[in-house]
Short mmCIF file of C-alpha atoms and ligand atoms in Angstrom, two decimals:
data_model
loop_
_atom_site.label_atom_id
_atom_site.label_comp_id
_atom_site.label_asym_id
_atom_site.label_seq_id
_atom_site.Cartn_x
_atom_site.Cartn_y
_atom_site.Cartn_z
CA MET A 1 0.01 -0.13 0.02
CA ASP A 2 1.09 3.55 -0.31
CA THR A 3 1.61 5.31 2.48
CA PHE A 4 0.15 9.61 2.55
CA LEU A 5 2.17 12.04 4.17
CA LEU A 6 -0.93 14.28 5.96
CA ASN A 7 -0.33 17.42 7.41
CA ASP A 8 -1.70 19.62 10.02
CA SER A 9 -4.11 21.35 8.21
CA GLU A 10 -8.36 20.52 9.31
CA ASN A 11 -8.38 18.92 5.85
CA ASP A 12 -5.71 16.23 6.45
CA LEU A 13 -7.30 15.50 10.10
CA LEU A 14 -10.51 15.55 8.45
CA LYS A 15 -8.97 13.10 6.31
CA ALA A 16 -6.62 11.24 9.07
CA ALA A 17 -9.53 10.81 11.22
CA GLU A 18 -11.95 9.25 8.48
CA LEU A 19 -9.24 6.59 7.97
CA ILE A 20 -9.41 5.67 11.06
CA LYS A 21 -12.57 5.83 11.85
CA ASN A 22 -12.86 3.13 8.85
CA GLY A 23 -10.66 0.98 10.50
CA SER A 24 -7.66 1.81 8.80
CA VAL A 25 -3.73 2.39 10.69
CA VAL A 26 -2.12 6.10 10.41
CA GLY A 27 0.90 7.40 11.66
CA LEU A 28 0.17 10.52 14.44
CA PRO A 29 1.79 13.18 16.10
CA THR A 30 1.75 12.94 20.52
CA GLU A 31 3.70 15.41 22.42
CA THR A 32 5.88 11.92 24.00
CA VAL A 33 6.65 10.11 20.32
CA TYR A 34 4.74 9.19 17.51
CA GLY A 35 1.74 6.40 17.85
CA LEU A 36 0.64 4.19 15.81
CA GLY A 37 -2.97 4.76 15.74
CA ALA A 38 -6.39 2.95 15.06
CA ASP A 39 -9.86 2.71 16.38
CA ALA A 40 -9.32 0.86 19.72
CA ALA A 41 -12.47 -1.07 20.19
CA ASN A 42 -12.18 -2.71 16.28
CA GLU A 43 -10.80 -5.70 16.64
CA GLU A 44 -9.08 -6.15 12.92
CA ALA A 45 -7.46 -2.17 12.96
CA VAL A 46 -6.14 -2.94 16.53
CA ARG A 47 -4.57 -6.34 14.94
CA ALA A 48 -3.14 -4.07 11.67
CA ILE A 49 -1.07 -2.25 13.79
CA PHE A 50 0.48 -5.16 15.61
CA ALA A 51 0.89 -6.50 12.23
CA ALA A 52 2.70 -3.80 11.14
CA LYS A 53 4.92 -3.02 14.54
CA GLY A 54 5.28 -6.20 14.80
CA ARG A 55 4.61 -6.96 17.94
CA PRO A 56 4.04 -9.59 20.95
CA ALA A 57 0.13 -9.94 20.62
CA ASP A 58 0.78 -10.09 24.64
CA ASN A 59 2.01 -6.23 25.05
CA PRO A 60 -0.82 -3.96 25.28
CA LEU A 61 -1.68 -0.57 23.37
CA ILE A 62 -2.28 2.52 25.28
CA VAL A 63 -6.66 3.78 24.30
CA HIS A 64 -6.13 7.66 23.93
CA LEU A 65 -8.77 10.23 24.87
CA ALA A 66 -9.81 12.93 24.21
CA ASP A 67 -11.14 14.01 27.58
CA PHE A 68 -10.73 12.49 30.86
CA SER A 69 -14.26 12.10 31.51
CA ASP A 70 -14.54 9.80 28.12
CA ALA A 71 -12.32 7.15 30.34
CA VAL A 72 -15.80 5.95 32.31
CA LYS A 73 -16.80 4.72 28.98
CA TYR A 74 -14.16 2.16 28.47
CA THR A 75 -13.52 1.13 32.04
CA SER A 76 -15.28 -0.35 35.32
CA ALA A 77 -14.09 1.68 37.88
CA ILE A 78 -12.04 4.61 38.28
CA PRO A 79 -10.29 5.42 41.93
CA GLN A 80 -10.86 8.85 43.58
CA LEU A 81 -7.06 9.08 43.06
CA ALA A 82 -6.97 8.98 39.55
CA TYR A 83 -9.43 12.21 39.08
CA LYS A 84 -7.29 14.36 41.29
CA LEU A 85 -3.95 13.04 38.75
CA ALA A 86 -6.27 13.58 35.42
CA ASP A 87 -7.34 16.92 36.81
CA ARG A 88 -3.55 17.45 37.50
CA PHE A 89 -1.78 15.57 34.86
CA CYS A 90 -4.75 15.76 31.66
CA PRO A 91 -4.53 15.80 28.52
CA GLY A 92 -0.46 15.28 29.08
CA PRO A 93 2.13 12.59 29.01
CA LEU A 94 0.41 10.33 31.60
CA THR A 95 -1.14 6.91 31.34
CA MET A 96 -2.86 4.90 33.75
CA VAL A 97 -3.77 1.85 33.53
CA LEU A 98 -7.28 0.83 34.82
CA PRO A 99 -9.59 -1.83 34.91
CA LYS A 100 -10.90 -1.62 31.44
CA ASN A 101 -14.76 -3.04 30.34
CA ASP A 102 -16.34 -5.18 26.97
CA ARG A 103 -15.89 -2.08 24.52
CA ILE A 104 -12.01 -2.55 25.21
CA PRO A 105 -11.43 -5.85 23.17
CA MET A 106 -9.16 -8.46 24.61
CA VAL A 107 -6.88 -7.38 21.50
CA THR A 108 -6.11 -4.11 22.74
CA SER A 109 -5.60 -4.98 26.54
CA GLY A 110 -3.22 -8.16 24.67
CA GLY A 111 -4.89 -10.33 26.84
CA LEU A 112 -5.21 -8.00 30.49
CA ASP A 113 -8.24 -7.29 31.93
CA THR A 114 -7.03 -3.66 32.49
CA VAL A 115 -6.18 -1.31 29.97
CA GLY A 116 -4.07 2.02 30.20
CA ILE A 117 -5.77 5.10 29.62
CA ARG A 118 -4.09 8.25 28.26
CA ILE A 119 -5.48 11.79 27.97
CA PRO A 120 -2.32 13.66 25.44
CA SER A 121 -2.21 17.30 25.39
CA HIS A 122 -0.46 17.31 21.32
CA PRO A 123 -3.42 19.66 19.10
CA VAL A 124 -3.34 17.28 15.89
CA MET A 125 -3.55 14.09 17.61
CA HIS A 126 -6.41 15.50 20.16
CA ARG A 127 -8.66 16.79 16.68
CA ILE A 128 -8.08 13.56 14.95
CA ILE A 129 -9.57 11.88 18.04
CA GLU A 130 -12.32 14.06 18.22
CA LEU A 131 -12.90 14.21 14.68
CA SER A 132 -12.58 10.53 14.59
CA GLY A 133 -14.79 10.28 17.79
CA CYS A 134 -13.31 7.63 18.53
CA PRO A 135 -10.73 5.71 21.50
CA ILE A 136 -7.42 5.72 19.45
CA ALA A 137 -5.17 2.25 20.68
CA ALA A 138 -1.64 3.75 19.88
CA PRO A 139 1.68 2.18 20.68
CA SER A 140 5.05 4.02 19.79
CA ALA A 141 4.96 4.38 15.76
CA ASN A 142 8.61 2.14 15.60
CA THR A 143 8.98 -1.38 14.31
CA SER A 144 9.10 -3.52 17.73
CA GLY A 145 12.36 -3.33 19.19
CA TYR A 146 13.37 -0.06 17.67
CA PRO A 147 14.39 3.39 19.03
CA SER A 148 10.86 5.51 19.12
CA PRO A 149 10.35 7.48 16.58
CA THR A 150 10.33 11.40 16.83
CA THR A 151 9.26 12.88 13.71
CA ALA A 152 6.86 12.15 11.13
CA GLY A 153 10.23 11.03 8.63
CA HIS A 154 10.79 8.12 11.30
CA VAL A 155 8.01 7.00 11.19
CA MET A 156 8.12 6.89 7.59
CA ARG A 157 11.30 4.61 7.39
CA ASP A 158 9.94 2.10 9.42
CA MET A 159 6.10 2.03 8.36
CA GLN A 160 6.40 2.82 4.58
CA GLY A 161 3.61 0.70 2.61
CA LYS A 162 3.15 -1.03 5.87
CA ILE A 163 -0.39 1.38 6.72
CA ALA A 164 -2.31 3.94 5.01
CA ALA A 165 -0.66 7.41 6.16
CA ILE A 166 1.01 9.35 8.79
CA VAL A 167 0.33 12.74 9.89
CA ASP A 168 3.47 15.07 10.00
CA GLY A 169 2.50 17.32 13.41
CA GLY A 170 6.81 18.52 13.56
CA GLN A 171 8.78 16.69 16.47
CA SER A 172 7.36 15.30 19.53
CA ASP A 173 7.86 17.60 22.53
CA PHE A 174 9.28 15.17 25.50
CA GLY A 175 11.11 12.49 23.26
CA VAL A 176 9.87 9.49 25.88
CA GLU A 177 7.23 7.74 25.86
CA SER A 178 4.23 8.52 28.57
CA THR A 179 4.94 7.50 32.18
CA VAL A 180 2.70 4.47 32.53
CA ILE A 181 1.39 4.45 36.55
CA SER A 182 -1.05 1.48 38.31
CA PHE A 183 -2.36 2.06 41.54
CA ASP A 184 -1.71 -0.22 44.25
CA SER A 185 -4.03 1.60 47.18
CA GLU A 186 -6.55 4.54 47.43
CA ASP A 187 -3.45 7.11 47.41
CA THR A 188 -0.01 5.25 46.66
CA VAL A 189 0.56 4.35 42.59
CA ARG A 190 3.17 2.15 41.09
CA ILE A 191 5.34 3.42 38.09
CA LEU A 192 5.45 0.81 35.21
CA ARG A 193 7.56 2.66 32.82
CA PRO A 194 9.20 6.42 33.76
CA GLY A 195 8.72 9.42 32.01
CA ALA A 196 7.77 13.24 31.39
CA VAL A 197 5.01 13.16 34.65
CA THR A 198 8.16 12.19 36.95
CA ARG A 199 7.93 10.40 40.50
CA GLU A 200 8.28 14.29 42.37
CA MET A 201 5.30 15.11 40.06
CA LEU A 202 3.07 12.12 41.36
CA LEU A 203 3.87 13.01 45.11
CA GLU A 204 2.61 16.42 44.82
CA VAL A 205 -1.18 14.32 44.41
CA CYS A 206 0.02 10.82 46.03
CA SER A 207 1.21 10.09 49.10
CA ASP A 208 3.49 7.98 48.03
CA VAL A 209 4.64 6.45 44.70
CA ILE A 210 6.27 3.59 44.44
CA ILE A 211 9.45 2.40 41.26
CA ASP A 212 8.74 -0.53 40.33
CA PRO A 213 11.96 -2.52 40.21
CA ALA A 214 11.33 -3.45 36.59
CA ILE A 215 12.59 -0.08 35.88
CA LEU A 216 15.97 -0.20 36.66
CA HIS A 217 16.89 -4.00 36.28
CA GLU A 218 16.49 -6.42 33.81
CA VAL A 219 13.56 -9.06 34.22
CA GLU A 220 14.37 -12.66 34.65
CA GLU A 221 13.20 -15.40 31.99
CA GLY A 222 9.76 -16.11 32.71
CA ALA A 223 8.88 -13.83 35.37
CA LYS A 224 5.67 -12.18 36.29
CA VAL A 225 6.00 -8.45 35.50
CA ALA A 226 3.15 -5.91 36.24
CA SER A 227 4.08 -4.48 33.11
CA PRO A 228 4.37 -6.83 29.62
CA GLY A 229 6.73 -4.30 27.83
CA MET A 230 9.16 -5.13 30.90
CA LYS A 231 9.86 -8.40 29.22
CA TYR A 232 10.97 -7.10 25.64
CA LYS A 233 14.15 -5.67 24.33
CA HIS A 234 13.40 -2.43 23.53
CA TYR A 235 14.88 1.23 21.80
CA SER A 236 17.09 -0.84 20.34
CA PRO A 237 19.54 0.34 17.87
CA LYS A 238 21.36 -2.24 15.27
CA ALA A 239 24.69 -0.52 16.75
CA ASP A 240 25.75 -2.13 19.88
CA ILE A 241 25.09 0.39 23.42
CA ILE A 242 27.04 0.16 26.28
CA MET A 243 26.16 2.96 28.76
CA VAL A 244 29.12 4.17 30.90
CA GLU A 245 27.96 5.40 34.35
CA SER A 246 31.72 7.62 35.33
CA ASN A 247 32.88 10.70 34.83
CA LEU A 248 33.94 12.02 31.39
CA ASP A 249 37.85 11.44 32.08
CA GLU A 250 36.84 7.90 32.93
CA PHE A 251 34.65 7.16 29.73
CA LEU A 252 37.27 8.46 27.40
CA ASN A 253 39.50 5.89 28.69
CA VAL A 254 36.63 3.60 28.36
CA VAL A 255 36.40 5.02 24.10
CA GLU A 256 39.80 4.63 23.65
CA LYS A 257 40.80 0.91 25.17
CA ASN A 258 38.23 -0.17 23.16
CA TYR A 259 38.21 2.59 19.86
CA GLY A 260 38.21 0.95 16.38
CA GLU A 261 36.36 1.56 13.44
CA ASP A 262 32.47 2.05 13.38
CA VAL A 263 33.15 2.84 17.16
CA TYR A 264 30.91 6.01 18.62
CA ALA A 265 30.63 7.84 22.03
CA LEU A 266 27.00 9.25 22.66
CA ILE A 267 28.29 11.98 24.98
CA PHE A 268 26.66 15.24 26.65
CA ASP A 269 26.97 18.84 24.85
CA GLY A 270 29.38 20.69 26.92
CA ASP A 271 32.12 16.90 26.89
CA THR A 272 33.06 17.42 23.25
CA CYS A 273 36.36 20.33 23.28
CA ASN A 274 37.64 16.77 25.21
CA CYS A 275 36.14 14.06 22.81
CA PRO A 276 38.85 13.20 20.29
CA TYR A 277 37.06 10.42 19.05
CA ARG A 278 33.80 9.81 17.04
CA HIS A 279 30.93 11.03 18.51
CA MET A 280 27.89 12.66 18.64
CA THR A 281 25.63 14.92 21.35
CA TYR A 282 22.29 14.19 22.92
CA GLY A 283 22.02 17.74 25.34
CA SER A 284 23.17 18.94 28.17
CA ASP A 285 20.56 18.50 30.68
CA SER A 286 18.15 15.41 31.28
CA SER A 287 15.32 17.56 29.25
CA GLN A 288 17.29 17.64 26.27
CA GLN A 289 18.38 14.00 26.76
CA ALA A 290 15.00 13.18 26.70
CA HIS A 291 14.48 15.24 23.92
CA LEU A 292 16.73 13.72 21.54
CA LEU A 293 17.93 10.48 22.72
CA PHE A 294 15.90 8.19 19.82
CA GLN A 295 16.78 10.38 16.89
CA ARG A 296 20.22 9.79 18.03
CA LEU A 297 20.10 6.66 17.94
CA ARG A 298 18.55 6.12 14.72
CA GLU A 299 21.33 9.05 13.61
CA LEU A 300 24.34 6.47 14.40
CA ASP A 301 22.85 3.57 12.68
CA GLU A 302 22.80 5.91 9.81
CA ALA A 303 26.42 6.76 10.74
CA GLY A 304 26.86 3.53 9.79
CA ALA A 305 27.59 2.73 13.94
CA LYS A 306 28.82 -0.83 15.08
CA LYS A 307 29.44 -0.10 19.03
CA VAL A 308 28.66 3.02 21.26
CA TYR A 309 29.83 4.09 24.34
CA VAL A 310 26.84 6.17 26.30
CA ARG A 311 27.65 8.82 28.54
CA ALA A 312 25.44 7.03 31.61
CA PRO A 313 22.18 10.39 31.92
CA SER A 314 21.56 11.57 36.04
CA PRO A 315 18.20 9.04 36.51
CA GLU A 316 16.66 12.26 37.84
CA GLY A 317 13.57 14.19 37.61
CA ILE A 318 13.22 13.06 33.65
CA GLY A 319 16.07 11.70 33.56
CA LEU A 320 14.57 8.14 35.11
CA ALA A 321 12.47 8.00 31.62
CA VAL A 322 16.18 8.01 29.82
CA TYR A 323 18.33 5.80 31.67
CA ASN A 324 15.08 3.24 31.79
CA ARG A 325 15.42 3.42 28.32
CA LEU A 326 18.81 3.30 27.10
CA ILE A 327 19.94 0.79 29.73
CA ARG A 328 17.17 -1.29 27.94
CA ALA A 329 19.11 -0.27 24.57
CA ALA A 330 21.92 -1.15 26.28
CA GLY A 331 20.53 -5.31 26.82
CA PHE A 332 21.90 -4.41 30.64
CA GLU A 333 25.28 -3.89 29.17
CA VAL A 334 26.70 -1.51 31.74
CA ILE A 335 30.18 -0.21 32.78
CA ARG A 336 30.08 1.25 36.18
CA ILE A 337 33.75 3.11 37.21
P1 LIG B 401 4.07 1.71 23.83
O1 LIG B 401 2.62 1.13 23.37
O2 LIG B 401 4.92 0.92 22.99
O3 LIG B 401 3.98 2.86 24.30
O4 LIG B 401 4.01 0.11 25.05
C1 LIG B 401 3.15 0.83 25.88
C2 LIG B 401 3.08 0.15 27.22
O5 LIG B 401 2.61 0.39 28.70
C3 LIG B 401 3.50 -2.07 27.20
O6 LIG B 401 4.54 -1.69 26.76
C4 LIG B 401 3.23 -1.87 28.71
O7 LIG B 401 4.50 -1.99 29.50
C5 LIG B 401 2.44 -0.38 29.62
N1 LIG B 401 0.68 -0.48 29.38
C6 LIG B 401 -0.18 -0.60 28.87
N2 LIG B 401 -0.96 -1.39 28.42
C7 LIG B 401 -0.90 -1.54 29.92
C8 LIG B 401 -1.84 -2.20 31.46
N3 LIG B 401 -2.91 -2.55 30.99
N4 LIG B 401 -1.32 -3.00 31.95
C9 LIG B 401 -0.02 -3.02 32.18
N5 LIG B 401 0.76 -2.05 31.54
C10 LIG B 401 0.04 -1.21 30.57
MG1 LIG B 402 7.19 1.29 22.78
#
C-alpha cells in the first residue's frame, strides 16, 4: 500500500480521522513520541497495528481519549485518586492503568483485564481523536524493538508501505513515551514506565509513589511482570550500545581502550572539546536528553556505527526515563566505574 503523508491542516486531519473511523492505521504525532493509531474498539484495526510493528500479541496498547471524562466509557472502575491525577496531569504524558470494560477488546489490552488510558495534549492528536469519535489505540510508531520515532520521517522509515498514512505534526516535545502508572492502594501509585511526569510530580498528588523494580533491573525470563513491555528488548538501534556510568575522564579511557572502526561515543553537549573520538551529543540536561535520545540512536545507525559507548544520564526527574530507555537499548550492558 502507498503511505500518504498528511499535514496538520484541518482538511488533512479530517482525512486522518476518516481513515481511522474506517479501520485503517495512521501514524500520529503526540507530545511524547509518534504513535501508530487505530480505533481501539475495532479488533481488526488493532490487529493491523500489531502486524505493522511486529509487536508481540501480549504487549498491551495504550488507549488515547480526548478528555478524561470519557474514561468511564471504557473502564469498569475509576479510583478517586485517578480523578485527582487527571485534574493535575491530563492532558499530558501520563497513562493510568485501570480495569477495562467490554468496549475494549482483549486484542487491544494484550489479553489483560486492564487498559492504559491517556489524554494526549498534542493539538493534532487531540483534534484527530475528536474528529474520529474513536478511542484511539496507539503504541509508539516504530518497528517493535527499534528506537521510538520522534519525527514523521522516522515513522516513514519504519512504516512506509505498511500503514495508510502519517500525519506530520513536527518533532515530539518530550521525546520519550508517557509515564505509565497503576494503582496500588487508595493513595499510592506504582510507576511501571518512567516518563515526563516524574515521581516528584506524582508525589504532589499521591501519598506514596513506588518505582517498580523492573524499571532499572533486568526481568528474569519467565518472571511475572506488572507491565508486559518490561519483558521485551526495546529501543535498540542496530549498533551495540554500552552504557558507561563514570566521569568524563574515565569515560574517555573506556572509549580509548575499545576504539576502532565504527566505534562511536554518545556524550553530553559540554563534553565535546575533550573528546578526540567519533562522537555525537545528546544535550546537556535531562529534558534535552529525553528530547534527543531516540533521534540520536537512529542517526548512529545511519552513520554506520557498530558499537556506541554512551555516557549514562543522571537518573533524576525525567532523567529516570532516559536512563530506563538507555539501559534497555544497551540490553543492560553497563560499565560502572
Ligand atoms: P507503547 O505502546 O510502545 O508506548 O508501550 C506501552 C507500554 O505500556 C506497554 O509495553 C506496557 O508495558 C504498558 N502498558 C500498556 N497497557 C498496560 C496495562 N493494561 N497494564 C500494564 N502495562 C500496560
Ligand atoms: Mg514502544
